[in-house]
């Protein structure tokens, strides 16, 4: 019995030590060191005690002592996005000439959450009528029932995960009878900050259910323009996208579902 007892105690201690090491050494920071993209000069970490309007004290994800960054120039240039608080996860792009001066600061803690923008449906092409003729044949109440805005967007989560906002369940096949259609929802699955730019990666599965090669996965990238508690803006290509914060994706999708049901009901009346 004693011979069995000591090996069991040793095994238990080994498991406890492994769990302890996993908890204490696991990186729960803004972006894990192992997943930081190659070529990204951004510094990631937590805002520490001592931050002010002119400096940010960053505890880097890779470990080591806190780093003091001068943010005066970044603030003057409008390159501090969000309102960093102690304990927030931050992304700081250093000045390439002075590594202790920040060119840009992004509050990743504030960036996380559900962000949406409104999408209005468009008229379906008609081979016999122009858009003006179709609209002229609709009553105001019909237009109001058909052109219901929906919330599209994405949820940015911890550990670089993302999910789409705007998906709804079709009420029935009568949607095909509706004279309007909504744009396709873009499926996002992950996100990164890369040298101060926001990259949101699209679905890794195509419409046939096949895995898309890693080097062919699409993405949208934008440069930050604004970030606050309830709004965010980023320049994608030549268009500045304005987002507002939702409580969660379920709330936005619930509103979209109501719009779909109204649209289907209107199509039924017209039929």
Short mmCIF file of C-alpha atoms in Angstrom, two decimals:
data_model
loop_
_atom_site.label_atom_id
_atom_site.label_comp_id
_atom_site.label_asym_id
_atom_site.label_seq_id
_atom_site.Cartn_x
_atom_site.Cartn_y
_atom_site.Cartn_z
CA UNK A 1 0.00 0.00 0.00
CA UNK A 2 2.84 2.38 0.88
CA UNK A 3 4.47 1.61 -2.47
CA UNK A 4 1.27 2.73 -4.22
CA UNK A 5 0.73 5.75 -1.96
CA UNK A 6 3.93 7.66 -2.73
CA UNK A 7 3.64 7.42 -6.56
CA UNK A 8 0.05 8.72 -6.30
CA UNK A 9 1.17 11.68 -4.17
CA UNK A 10 3.95 12.44 -6.65
CA UNK A 11 1.51 12.32 -9.57
CA UNK A 12 -0.93 14.63 -7.77
CA UNK A 13 1.80 17.16 -7.02
CA UNK A 14 2.94 17.04 -10.63
CA UNK A 15 -0.58 17.79 -11.89
CA UNK A 16 -1.05 20.63 -9.42
CA UNK A 17 2.27 22.14 -10.46
CA UNK A 18 1.33 21.92 -14.14
CA UNK A 19 -2.01 23.64 -13.53
CA UNK A 20 -0.34 26.33 -11.47
CA UNK A 21 2.26 26.99 -14.15
CA UNK A 22 -0.44 27.14 -16.84
CA UNK A 23 -2.40 29.74 -14.90
CA UNK A 24 0.54 31.88 -13.90
CA UNK A 25 2.44 31.80 -17.17
CA UNK A 26 -0.52 31.85 -19.55
CA UNK A 27 -0.66 35.14 -21.46
CA UNK A 28 -4.03 36.79 -21.07
CA UNK A 29 -2.90 40.06 -22.61
CA UNK A 30 -4.11 42.02 -25.60
CA UNK A 31 -2.49 39.82 -28.23
CA UNK A 32 -0.54 36.71 -27.29
CA UNK A 33 3.18 36.90 -28.07
CA UNK A 34 2.94 33.67 -30.03
CA UNK A 35 0.19 35.05 -32.29
CA UNK A 36 1.72 38.47 -32.93
CA UNK A 37 2.12 38.83 -36.67
CA UNK A 38 5.57 38.86 -38.22
CA UNK A 39 6.68 42.39 -39.05
CA UNK A 40 4.35 44.00 -36.51
CA UNK A 41 6.27 46.60 -34.50
CA UNK A 42 3.34 47.30 -32.19
CA UNK A 43 3.90 46.85 -28.45
CA UNK A 44 1.09 45.14 -26.56
CA UNK A 45 0.41 45.06 -22.86
CA UNK A 46 -1.54 46.47 -19.93
CA UNK A 47 -1.79 50.08 -18.78
CA UNK A 48 -0.18 50.39 -15.34
CA UNK A 49 -0.46 52.79 -12.43
CA UNK A 50 1.29 56.04 -13.30
CA UNK A 51 -0.48 56.75 -16.59
CA UNK A 52 -1.41 60.38 -17.22
CA UNK A 53 -2.37 62.75 -20.03
CA UNK A 54 1.25 62.83 -21.16
CA UNK A 55 2.61 59.34 -20.48
CA UNK A 56 1.48 55.70 -20.52
CA UNK A 57 3.14 53.06 -18.39
CA UNK A 58 2.86 49.76 -20.26
CA UNK A 59 3.43 46.32 -18.77
CA UNK A 60 4.46 44.43 -21.94
CA UNK A 61 2.92 41.08 -22.79
CA UNK A 62 6.32 39.52 -23.38
CA UNK A 63 7.28 40.22 -19.76
CA UNK A 64 9.93 42.43 -18.24
CA UNK A 65 9.72 45.79 -16.54
CA UNK A 66 7.00 48.36 -17.33
CA UNK A 67 7.85 50.76 -20.19
CA UNK A 68 7.16 54.49 -20.03
CA UNK A 69 5.87 55.97 -23.31
CA UNK A 70 5.58 59.69 -24.02
CA UNK A 71 2.17 60.25 -25.68
CA UNK A 72 2.17 64.07 -25.95
CA UNK A 73 2.81 64.08 -29.72
CA UNK A 74 0.34 61.25 -30.33
CA UNK A 75 -2.36 63.20 -28.48
CA UNK A 76 -1.55 66.37 -30.37
CA UNK A 77 -1.87 64.48 -33.65
CA UNK A 78 -5.16 62.84 -32.62
CA UNK A 79 -3.58 59.39 -32.63
CA UNK A 80 -4.74 58.23 -29.19
CA UNK A 81 -7.82 56.11 -29.80
CA UNK A 82 -9.99 55.42 -26.78
CA UNK A 83 -9.57 56.52 -23.21
CA UNK A 84 -6.91 54.24 -21.63
CA UNK A 85 -7.55 53.27 -18.02
CA UNK A 86 -5.35 51.31 -15.63
CA UNK A 87 -5.64 47.62 -16.47
CA UNK A 88 -6.78 48.16 -20.06
CA UNK A 89 -5.16 46.16 -22.84
CA UNK A 90 -3.32 48.56 -25.14
CA UNK A 91 -1.57 48.57 -28.50
CA UNK A 92 1.19 51.15 -28.84
CA UNK A 93 3.01 51.93 -32.09
CA UNK A 94 6.42 53.40 -31.09
CA UNK A 95 8.19 56.18 -32.94
CA UNK A 96 10.84 54.35 -35.06
CA UNK A 97 13.38 57.02 -34.08
CA UNK A 98 12.50 57.18 -30.38
CA UNK A 99 11.21 53.81 -29.07
CA UNK A 100 9.93 55.49 -25.89
CA UNK A 101 7.66 57.89 -27.74
CA UNK A 102 4.28 56.63 -28.95
CA UNK A 103 3.15 57.46 -32.48
CA UNK A 104 -0.22 55.83 -31.87
CA UNK A 105 -2.13 54.38 -28.93
CA UNK A 106 -5.17 52.11 -29.30
CA UNK A 107 -7.23 51.00 -26.31
CA UNK A 108 -7.93 47.37 -27.25
CA UNK A 109 -10.14 46.92 -24.20
CA UNK A 110 -12.43 49.64 -25.49
CA UNK A 111 -12.26 48.30 -29.03
CA UNK A 112 -13.67 44.93 -28.02
CA UNK A 113 -17.42 44.53 -28.28
CA UNK A 114 -20.16 44.60 -30.89
CA UNK A 115 -19.97 47.32 -33.54
CA UNK A 116 -22.68 47.88 -36.15
CA UNK A 117 -23.75 50.18 -38.97
CA UNK A 118 -27.10 50.48 -40.70
CA UNK A 119 -27.77 48.83 -44.06
CA UNK A 120 -30.79 49.77 -46.18
CA UNK A 121 -32.16 47.25 -48.73
CA UNK A 122 -32.01 47.95 -52.45
CA UNK A 123 -34.55 47.36 -55.17
CA UNK A 124 -34.13 44.20 -57.19
CA UNK A 125 -33.53 44.76 -60.92
CA UNK A 126 -36.70 44.58 -62.99
CA UNK A 127 -36.50 43.72 -66.72
CA UNK A 128 -39.62 45.75 -67.59
CA UNK A 129 -39.64 48.66 -65.12
CA UNK A 130 -37.16 51.29 -64.05
CA UNK A 131 -36.41 51.95 -60.41
CA UNK A 132 -38.40 55.20 -60.58
CA UNK A 133 -41.43 53.38 -62.01
CA UNK A 134 -41.29 50.71 -59.31
CA UNK A 135 -41.11 53.30 -56.53
CA UNK A 136 -43.90 55.35 -58.10
CA UNK A 137 -46.17 52.30 -57.92
CA UNK A 138 -45.62 51.86 -54.19
CA UNK A 139 -47.58 53.55 -51.44
CA UNK A 140 -45.71 55.35 -48.66
CA UNK A 141 -46.75 52.63 -46.21
CA UNK A 142 -45.39 49.96 -48.54
CA UNK A 143 -42.06 51.76 -48.83
CA UNK A 144 -41.89 52.14 -45.07
CA UNK A 145 -42.53 48.42 -44.60
CA UNK A 146 -39.98 47.34 -47.23
CA UNK A 147 -37.06 49.69 -46.68
CA UNK A 148 -36.30 48.75 -43.09
CA UNK A 149 -32.65 49.30 -42.07
CA UNK A 150 -30.74 46.39 -40.56
CA UNK A 151 -27.68 46.37 -38.34
CA UNK A 152 -24.59 44.80 -39.89
CA UNK A 153 -21.14 44.62 -38.38
CA UNK A 154 -18.96 42.45 -36.19
CA UNK A 155 -18.06 41.54 -32.64
CA UNK A 156 -14.38 41.85 -31.69
CA UNK A 157 -13.52 39.41 -28.90
CA UNK A 158 -10.52 38.45 -26.78
CA UNK A 159 -7.76 36.26 -28.21
CA UNK A 160 -8.25 37.79 -31.68
CA UNK A 161 -11.61 36.12 -32.27
CA UNK A 162 -14.39 37.84 -34.20
CA UNK A 163 -17.92 37.02 -35.31
CA UNK A 164 -20.38 38.59 -37.79
CA UNK A 165 -23.48 40.60 -36.94
CA UNK A 166 -26.52 40.77 -39.21
CA UNK A 167 -27.39 37.12 -39.85
CA UNK A 168 -31.10 36.35 -39.59
CA UNK A 169 -33.32 33.34 -40.15
CA UNK A 170 -35.49 33.60 -43.27
CA UNK A 171 -39.15 33.67 -42.36
CA UNK A 172 -40.19 31.72 -45.44
CA UNK A 173 -39.64 31.41 -49.18
CA UNK A 174 -41.75 34.52 -49.79
CA UNK A 175 -38.62 36.60 -49.31
CA UNK A 176 -37.89 35.79 -52.94
CA UNK A 177 -41.11 37.62 -53.84
CA UNK A 178 -39.97 40.83 -52.17
CA UNK A 179 -38.96 43.65 -54.55
CA UNK A 180 -35.96 44.49 -52.33
CA UNK A 181 -32.85 42.66 -51.17
CA UNK A 182 -30.24 43.15 -48.46
CA UNK A 183 -26.48 42.94 -49.08
CA UNK A 184 -24.72 39.74 -48.10
CA UNK A 185 -23.41 39.65 -44.53
CA UNK A 186 -19.62 39.45 -44.36
CA UNK A 187 -18.52 36.62 -42.08
CA UNK A 188 -15.57 37.64 -39.90
CA UNK A 189 -13.75 35.11 -37.73
CA UNK A 190 -10.65 36.89 -36.36
CA UNK A 191 -8.92 40.27 -36.02
CA UNK A 192 -5.52 41.80 -35.42
CA UNK A 193 -3.84 45.14 -35.06
CA UNK A 194 -0.83 45.35 -37.38
CA UNK A 195 1.38 48.44 -37.10
CA UNK A 196 -1.63 50.45 -36.01
CA UNK A 197 -4.05 49.20 -38.67
CA UNK A 198 -7.14 47.13 -37.94
CA UNK A 199 -7.30 43.83 -39.85
CA UNK A 200 -10.53 41.82 -39.75
CA UNK A 201 -10.24 38.37 -41.33
CA UNK A 202 -13.09 36.72 -43.19
CA UNK A 203 -14.45 33.17 -42.96
CA UNK A 204 -12.01 30.33 -43.58
CA UNK A 205 -14.77 28.14 -45.11
CA UNK A 206 -16.22 28.81 -48.57
CA UNK A 207 -19.89 28.52 -49.53
CA UNK A 208 -19.42 24.85 -50.44
CA UNK A 209 -18.04 24.09 -46.98
CA UNK A 210 -14.46 23.67 -48.16
CA UNK A 211 -11.49 25.00 -46.20
CA UNK A 212 -9.92 28.10 -47.77
CA UNK A 213 -6.09 27.98 -47.94
CA UNK A 214 -4.53 30.16 -45.25
CA UNK A 215 -2.82 32.44 -47.76
CA UNK A 216 -6.13 32.97 -49.58
CA UNK A 217 -8.27 34.00 -46.59
CA UNK A 218 -9.75 37.41 -47.30
CA UNK A 219 -9.63 40.37 -44.96
CA UNK A 220 -10.61 44.01 -44.61
CA UNK A 221 -8.04 46.45 -43.29
CA UNK A 222 -8.62 49.97 -42.10
CA UNK A 223 -6.82 52.83 -40.41
CA UNK A 224 -8.37 54.11 -37.21
CA UNK A 225 -10.14 57.46 -37.24
CA UNK A 226 -12.06 57.47 -33.96
CA UNK A 227 -12.73 55.35 -30.89
CA UNK A 228 -14.87 56.16 -27.87
CA UNK A 229 -17.14 54.29 -25.48
CA UNK A 230 -20.06 54.23 -27.94
CA UNK A 231 -18.64 54.88 -31.40
CA UNK A 232 -15.78 53.86 -33.69
CA UNK A 233 -14.66 54.91 -37.16
CA UNK A 234 -12.05 53.49 -39.52
CA UNK A 235 -11.02 54.26 -43.10
CA UNK A 236 -11.42 51.18 -45.31
CA UNK A 237 -10.12 51.98 -48.77
CA UNK A 238 -11.67 55.34 -49.64
CA UNK A 239 -14.66 55.04 -47.31
CA UNK A 240 -14.81 55.93 -43.63
CA UNK A 241 -17.02 53.39 -41.88
CA UNK A 242 -18.89 54.74 -38.87
CA UNK A 243 -19.88 52.19 -36.22
CA UNK A 244 -21.95 52.45 -33.08
CA UNK A 245 -21.74 50.08 -30.16
CA UNK A 246 -24.47 47.55 -29.47
CA UNK A 247 -24.98 45.76 -26.19
CA UNK A 248 -24.33 42.46 -27.94
CA UNK A 249 -24.79 40.67 -31.27
CA UNK A 250 -28.08 39.10 -30.16
CA UNK A 251 -29.61 42.54 -29.72
CA UNK A 252 -28.61 43.65 -33.23
CA UNK A 253 -29.67 40.37 -34.83
CA UNK A 254 -32.99 40.44 -33.00
CA UNK A 255 -33.81 43.78 -34.62
CA UNK A 256 -32.76 42.38 -38.00
CA UNK A 257 -35.06 39.38 -37.47
CA UNK A 258 -38.00 41.69 -36.84
CA UNK A 259 -37.19 43.54 -40.05
CA UNK A 260 -37.13 40.22 -41.95
CA UNK A 261 -40.51 39.20 -40.56
CA UNK A 262 -42.03 42.55 -41.57
CA UNK A 263 -40.50 42.22 -45.01
CA UNK A 264 -41.93 38.72 -45.44
CA UNK A 265 -45.35 39.86 -44.21
CA UNK A 266 -45.33 42.70 -46.72
CA UNK A 267 -44.38 40.29 -49.51
CA UNK A 268 -47.33 38.09 -48.51
CA UNK A 269 -49.75 41.03 -48.74
CA UNK A 270 -48.42 41.98 -52.17
CA UNK A 271 -48.71 38.37 -53.34
#
